[in-house]
Coordinates of C-alpha atoms and ligand atoms in Angstrom, one line a residue:
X279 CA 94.8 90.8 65.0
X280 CA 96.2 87.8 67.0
X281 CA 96.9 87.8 70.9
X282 CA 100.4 87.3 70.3
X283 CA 100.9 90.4 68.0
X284 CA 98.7 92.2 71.0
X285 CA 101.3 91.1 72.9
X286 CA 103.9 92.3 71.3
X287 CA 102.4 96.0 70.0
X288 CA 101.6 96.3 73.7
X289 CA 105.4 95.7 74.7
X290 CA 106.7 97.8 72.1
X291 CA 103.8 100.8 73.0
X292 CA 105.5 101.3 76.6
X293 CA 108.9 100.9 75.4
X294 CA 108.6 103.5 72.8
X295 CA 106.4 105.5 76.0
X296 CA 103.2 106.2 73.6
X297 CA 99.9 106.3 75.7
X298 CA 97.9 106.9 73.1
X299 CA 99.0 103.8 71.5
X300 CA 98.9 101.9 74.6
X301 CA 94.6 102.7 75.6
X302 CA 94.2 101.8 71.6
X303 CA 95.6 98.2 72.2
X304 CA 93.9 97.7 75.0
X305 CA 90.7 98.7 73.3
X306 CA 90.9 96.9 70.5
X307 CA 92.3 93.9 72.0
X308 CA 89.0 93.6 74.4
X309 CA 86.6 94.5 71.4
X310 CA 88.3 91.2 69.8
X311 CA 88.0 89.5 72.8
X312 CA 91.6 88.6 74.0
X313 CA 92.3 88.2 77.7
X314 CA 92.7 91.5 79.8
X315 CA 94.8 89.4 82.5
X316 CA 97.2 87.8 79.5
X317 CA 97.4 91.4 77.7
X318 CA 98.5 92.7 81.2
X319 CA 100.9 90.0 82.0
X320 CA 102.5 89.0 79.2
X321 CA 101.8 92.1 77.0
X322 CA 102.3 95.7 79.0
X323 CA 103.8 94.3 82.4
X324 CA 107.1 93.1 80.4
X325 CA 107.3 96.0 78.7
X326 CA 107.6 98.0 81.8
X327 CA 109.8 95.4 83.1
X328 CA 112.3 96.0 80.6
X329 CA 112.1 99.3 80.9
X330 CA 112.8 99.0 84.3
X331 CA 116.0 96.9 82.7
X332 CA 117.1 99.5 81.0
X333 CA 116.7 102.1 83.5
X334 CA 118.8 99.9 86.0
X335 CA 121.9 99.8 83.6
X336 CA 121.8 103.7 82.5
X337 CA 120.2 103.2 79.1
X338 CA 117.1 105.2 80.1
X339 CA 116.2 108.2 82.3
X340 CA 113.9 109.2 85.2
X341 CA 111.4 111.1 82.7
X342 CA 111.5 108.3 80.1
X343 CA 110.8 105.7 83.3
X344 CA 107.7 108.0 84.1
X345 CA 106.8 108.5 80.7
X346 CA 106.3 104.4 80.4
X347 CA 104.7 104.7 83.7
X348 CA 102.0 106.5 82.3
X349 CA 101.9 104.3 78.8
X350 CA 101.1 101.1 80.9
X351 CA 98.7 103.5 83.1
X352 CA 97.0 104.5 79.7
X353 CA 96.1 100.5 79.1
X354 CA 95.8 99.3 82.8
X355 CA 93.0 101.8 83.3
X356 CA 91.2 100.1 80.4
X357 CA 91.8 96.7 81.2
X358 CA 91.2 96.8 84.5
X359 CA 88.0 98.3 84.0
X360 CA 87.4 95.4 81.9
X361 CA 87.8 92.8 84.3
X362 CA 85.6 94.7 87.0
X363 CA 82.8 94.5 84.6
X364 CA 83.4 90.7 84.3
X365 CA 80.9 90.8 87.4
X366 CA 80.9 90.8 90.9
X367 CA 80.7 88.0 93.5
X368 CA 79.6 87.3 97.1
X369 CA 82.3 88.5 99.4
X370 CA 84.7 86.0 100.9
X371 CA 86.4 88.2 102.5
X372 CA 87.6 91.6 103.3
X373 CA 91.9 92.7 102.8
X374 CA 93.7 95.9 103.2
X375 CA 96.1 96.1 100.2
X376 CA 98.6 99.7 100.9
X377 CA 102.0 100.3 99.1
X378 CA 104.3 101.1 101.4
X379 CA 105.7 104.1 103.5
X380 CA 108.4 105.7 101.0
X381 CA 107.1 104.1 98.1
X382 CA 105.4 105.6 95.4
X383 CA 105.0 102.5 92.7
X384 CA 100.9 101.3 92.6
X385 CA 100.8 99.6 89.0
X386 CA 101.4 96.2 90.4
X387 CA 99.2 96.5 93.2
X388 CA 96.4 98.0 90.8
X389 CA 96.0 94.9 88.8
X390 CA 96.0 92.6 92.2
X391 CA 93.4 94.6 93.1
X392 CA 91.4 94.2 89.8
X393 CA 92.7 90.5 90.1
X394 CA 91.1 89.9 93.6
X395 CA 87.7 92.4 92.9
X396 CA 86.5 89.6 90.3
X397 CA 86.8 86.7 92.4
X398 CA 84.6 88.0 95.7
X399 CA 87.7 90.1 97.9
X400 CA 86.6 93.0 98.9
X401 CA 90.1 94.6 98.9
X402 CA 90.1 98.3 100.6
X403 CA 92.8 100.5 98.6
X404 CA 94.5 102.5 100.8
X405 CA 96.6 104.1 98.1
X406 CA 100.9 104.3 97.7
X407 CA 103.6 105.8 100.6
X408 CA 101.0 104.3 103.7
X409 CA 102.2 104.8 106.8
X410 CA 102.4 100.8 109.3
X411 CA 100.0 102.6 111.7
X412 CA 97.5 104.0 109.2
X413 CA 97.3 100.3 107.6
X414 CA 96.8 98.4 111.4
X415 CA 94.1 100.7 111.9
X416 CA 92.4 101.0 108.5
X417 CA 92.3 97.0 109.3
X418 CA 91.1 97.1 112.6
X419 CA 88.5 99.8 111.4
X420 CA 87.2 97.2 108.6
X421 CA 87.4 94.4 110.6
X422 CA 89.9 93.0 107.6
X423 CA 90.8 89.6 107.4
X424 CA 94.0 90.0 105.3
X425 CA 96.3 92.6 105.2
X426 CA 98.2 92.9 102.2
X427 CA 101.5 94.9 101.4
X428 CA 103.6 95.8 98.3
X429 CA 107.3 97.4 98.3
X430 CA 109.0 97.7 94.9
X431 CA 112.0 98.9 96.5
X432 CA 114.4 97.2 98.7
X433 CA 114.9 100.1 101.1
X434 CA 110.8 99.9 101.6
X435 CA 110.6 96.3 102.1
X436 CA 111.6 96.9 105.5
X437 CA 108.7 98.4 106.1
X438 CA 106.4 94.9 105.4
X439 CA 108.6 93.6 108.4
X440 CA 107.7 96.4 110.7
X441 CA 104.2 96.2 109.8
X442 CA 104.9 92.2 111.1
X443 CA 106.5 93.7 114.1
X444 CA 103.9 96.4 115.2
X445 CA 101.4 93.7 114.8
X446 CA 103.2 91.4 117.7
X447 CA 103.6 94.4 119.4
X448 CA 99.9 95.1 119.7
X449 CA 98.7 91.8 120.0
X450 CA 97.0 92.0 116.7
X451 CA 99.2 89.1 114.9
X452 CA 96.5 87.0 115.1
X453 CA 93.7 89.0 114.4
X454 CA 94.7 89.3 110.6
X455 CA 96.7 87.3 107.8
X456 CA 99.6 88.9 106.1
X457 CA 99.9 88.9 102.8
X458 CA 103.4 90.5 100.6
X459 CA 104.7 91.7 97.2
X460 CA 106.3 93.4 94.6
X461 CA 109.1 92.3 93.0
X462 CA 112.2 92.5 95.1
X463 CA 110.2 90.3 97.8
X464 CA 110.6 86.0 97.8
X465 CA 109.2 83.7 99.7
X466 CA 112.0 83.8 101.5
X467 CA 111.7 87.0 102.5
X468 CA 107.5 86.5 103.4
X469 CA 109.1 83.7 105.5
X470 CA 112.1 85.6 107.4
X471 CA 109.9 88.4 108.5
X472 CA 106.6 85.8 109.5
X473 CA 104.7 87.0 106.8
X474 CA 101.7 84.7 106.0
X475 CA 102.1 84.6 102.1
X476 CA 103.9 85.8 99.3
X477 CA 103.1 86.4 95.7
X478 CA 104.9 86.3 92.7
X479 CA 102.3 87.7 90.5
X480 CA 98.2 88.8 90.4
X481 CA 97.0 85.6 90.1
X482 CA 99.3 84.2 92.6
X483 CA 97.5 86.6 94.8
X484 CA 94.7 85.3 94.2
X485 CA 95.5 82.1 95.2
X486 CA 97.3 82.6 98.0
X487 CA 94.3 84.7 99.5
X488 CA 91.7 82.3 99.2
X489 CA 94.1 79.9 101.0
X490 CA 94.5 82.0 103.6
X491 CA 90.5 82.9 104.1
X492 CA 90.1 79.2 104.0
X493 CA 92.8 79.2 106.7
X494 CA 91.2 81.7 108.7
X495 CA 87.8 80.1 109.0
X496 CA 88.9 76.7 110.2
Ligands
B1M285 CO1 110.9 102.7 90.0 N1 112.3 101.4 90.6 N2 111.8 104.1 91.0 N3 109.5 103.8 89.2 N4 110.4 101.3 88.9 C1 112.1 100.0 90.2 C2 111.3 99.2 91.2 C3 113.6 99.5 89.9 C4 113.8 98.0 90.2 C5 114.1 100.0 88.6 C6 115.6 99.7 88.3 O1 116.4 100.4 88.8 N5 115.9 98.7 87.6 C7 114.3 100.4 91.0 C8 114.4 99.8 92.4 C9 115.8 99.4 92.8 C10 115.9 98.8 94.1 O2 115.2 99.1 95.1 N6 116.9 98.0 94.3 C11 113.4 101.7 91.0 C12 113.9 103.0 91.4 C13 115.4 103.1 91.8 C14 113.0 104.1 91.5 C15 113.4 105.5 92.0 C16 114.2 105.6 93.3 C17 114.0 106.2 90.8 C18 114.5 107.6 91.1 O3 113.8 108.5 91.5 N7 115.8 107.8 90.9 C19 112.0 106.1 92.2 C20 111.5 105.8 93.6 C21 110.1 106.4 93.9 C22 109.6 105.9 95.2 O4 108.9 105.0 95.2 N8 109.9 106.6 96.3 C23 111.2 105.3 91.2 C24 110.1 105.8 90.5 C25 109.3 105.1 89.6 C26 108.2 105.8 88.7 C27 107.4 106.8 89.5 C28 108.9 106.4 87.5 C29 107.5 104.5 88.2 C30 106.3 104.1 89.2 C31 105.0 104.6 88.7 C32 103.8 104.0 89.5 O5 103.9 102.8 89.9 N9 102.8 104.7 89.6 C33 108.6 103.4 88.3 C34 108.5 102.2 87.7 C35 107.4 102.0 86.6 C36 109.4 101.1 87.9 C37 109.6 99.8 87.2 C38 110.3 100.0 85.9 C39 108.3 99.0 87.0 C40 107.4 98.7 88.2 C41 106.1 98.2 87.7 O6 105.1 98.9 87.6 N10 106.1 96.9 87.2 C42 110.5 99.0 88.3 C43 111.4 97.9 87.6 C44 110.8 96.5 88.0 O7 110.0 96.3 88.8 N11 111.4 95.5 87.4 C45 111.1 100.1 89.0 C46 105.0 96.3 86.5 C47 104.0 95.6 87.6 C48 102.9 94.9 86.9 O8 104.8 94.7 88.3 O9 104.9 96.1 90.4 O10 106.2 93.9 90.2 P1 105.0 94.7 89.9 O11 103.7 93.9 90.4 C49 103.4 92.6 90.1 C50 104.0 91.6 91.2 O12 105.1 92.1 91.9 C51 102.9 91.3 92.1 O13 101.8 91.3 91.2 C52 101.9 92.4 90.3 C53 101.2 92.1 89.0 O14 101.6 90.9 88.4 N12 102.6 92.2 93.2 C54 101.9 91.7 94.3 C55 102.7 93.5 93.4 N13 102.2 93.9 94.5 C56 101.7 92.8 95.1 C57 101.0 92.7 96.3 C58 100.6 91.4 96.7 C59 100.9 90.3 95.9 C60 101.5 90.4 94.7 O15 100.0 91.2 97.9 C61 99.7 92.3 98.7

C-alpha cells in the first residue's frame, strides 16, 4: 500500500477509535518502509486533531476523546519504538522535557521525545501534571542544559510562565534554556513570558534545540 493511503487508514483508525487497527498500520507501514515521523504527522496526529475538533463543538464525548487517545497510543508506541531503533548518537546535550502541573495530555510530548532521542538529546521524561519545583530541581539535579515544557491547555500554560518566573527568582535563568509547547502556545506567547523557544511541531523541536545548545556553548 502507498504512504498516502497509510495516511489516510491511519486518520480514519483514530476517528473511528480502533486500536487494534491503529498498531496494524503502524506495523505494516514500517515493514514497507514508509516514514514513522510522516505516518505520525500527517497520518495519526490529524486524526486526533480532528477529533479534538469535534470534541470542541459537542459532536463527540469525553469517553470517545479517550477512546482515540488510546487508538493513536496503540500506533505511537510502535512508531516511536521505530525511530529509537533508528540508532543512537553522541549526546549534545542533556533537556528536561515535563507536561505541566494540571495537565494530563503526553502524546505530543512523546513523539518530541522520540524526535530529539534520534538526533543525540538526552531528554529526561519527567512524565504529565509536574509540579515548577520538581522540574527546577530534576534540572539542577542533571545538570540540564534545556528545560523543556508542554501545556495543552490554556489554563496550564500559565504554568510555563511560572516556571520562567521561579527561575529569576532563584537566580537560575541563566543556568538553563527554556524551551515551550503544545498547541495553544505561539511564539508569541514563548516571547511574552521570556521563554527561549517555541515549537510548533517535533521536528521544530528539534531544531530549535540544537540552536539553543549551540547558543549555550558560545
Ligand atoms: Co484534551 N483538550 N482534555 N484530552 N485534548 C484538548 C487540548 C482541547 C483543545 C480539545 C477541545 O476542546 N477542542 C481542549 C483544551 C481547550 C482549552 O484549553 N482551551 C481539551 C480539554 C478541554 C480536555 C479536558 C478538560 C476534557 C474534560 O475532561 N472535560 C481534559 C483535561 C485533562 C487534563 O489535562 N487535566 C482533557 C483530556 C484529554 C484526554 C485524556 C482524553 C486526551 C489526552 C490523552 C493523553 O495525552 N495521554 C485528550 C486529547 C487527546 C486531546 C486532543 C484531542 C489531542 C491532543 C493531542 O494528543 N494531539 C486536544 C485537541 C488538540 O490539541 N487540537 C485536546 C496530538 C499531538 C501529536 O499534538 O499535543 O499538539 P500536540 O503535540 C505536538 C505539538 O504541539 C508539539 O509537538 C507535538 C508533535 O508534533 N509539542 C511540543 C508538544 N509538546 C511540545 C513540547 C515542546 C515542543 C513542541 O518543547 C518542550
Amino acid at each position: 500500500m502507498s504512504l498516502e493511503n497509510y495516511i489516510s487508514e491511519a486518520i480514519d483508525a483514530v476517528i473511528n477509535c480502533d486500536p487494534p487497527k491503529a498498531a496494524e498500520i503502524a506495523t505494516q507501514a514500517l515493514a514497507e518502509g514508509c516514514d514513522p515521523v510522516q505516518l505520525l504527522s500527517e497520518g495519526f496526529s490529524v486524526g486526533i486533531r480532528e477529533m479534538g475538533e469535534k470534541f470542541g463543538q459537542g459532536e463527540v464525548f469525553l469517553p470517545q476523546l479517550i477512546l482515540a487517545a488510546e487508538t493513536m497510543k496503540a500506533a505511537t508506541g510502535i512508531l516511536e519504538a521505530a525511530l529509537k531503533a533508528q540508532g543512537e548518537m553522541p549526546v549534545k546535550g542533556t533537556m528536561i522535557i515535563a507536561t505541566v502541573e494540571g495537565d494530563l495530555h503526553d502524546i505530543g510530548k512523546g513523539i518530541v521525545i522520540s524526535m530529539l532521542s534520534t538526533q543525540g538529546i538526552k531528554v529526561i521524561d519527567l512524565g504529565r501534571d509536574v509540579k515548577t519545583d520538581k522540574i527546577i530541581q530534576a534540572a539542577i539535579d542533571h545538570n540540564a542544559d534545556i528545560i523543556g515544557t508542554c501545556a495543552l491547555l490554556t489554563t496550564t500554560m500559565m504554568a510555563q510562565k511560572k516556571l520562567e518566573d521561579e527561575l529569576h527568582r532563584r537566580n537560575l535563568r541563566q543556568q538553563f534554556k527554556t524551551v515551550v509547547g503544545g498547541a495553544p502556545c505561539t511564539q508569541r506567547w514563548a516571547d511574552k513570558i521570556g521563554a527561549d523557544a517555541y515549537a510548533e511541531d517535533a521536528a521544530e523541536a528539534l531544531t530549535k534545540v540544537l540552536e539553543l545548545l549551540k547558543t549555550k556553548a558560545l
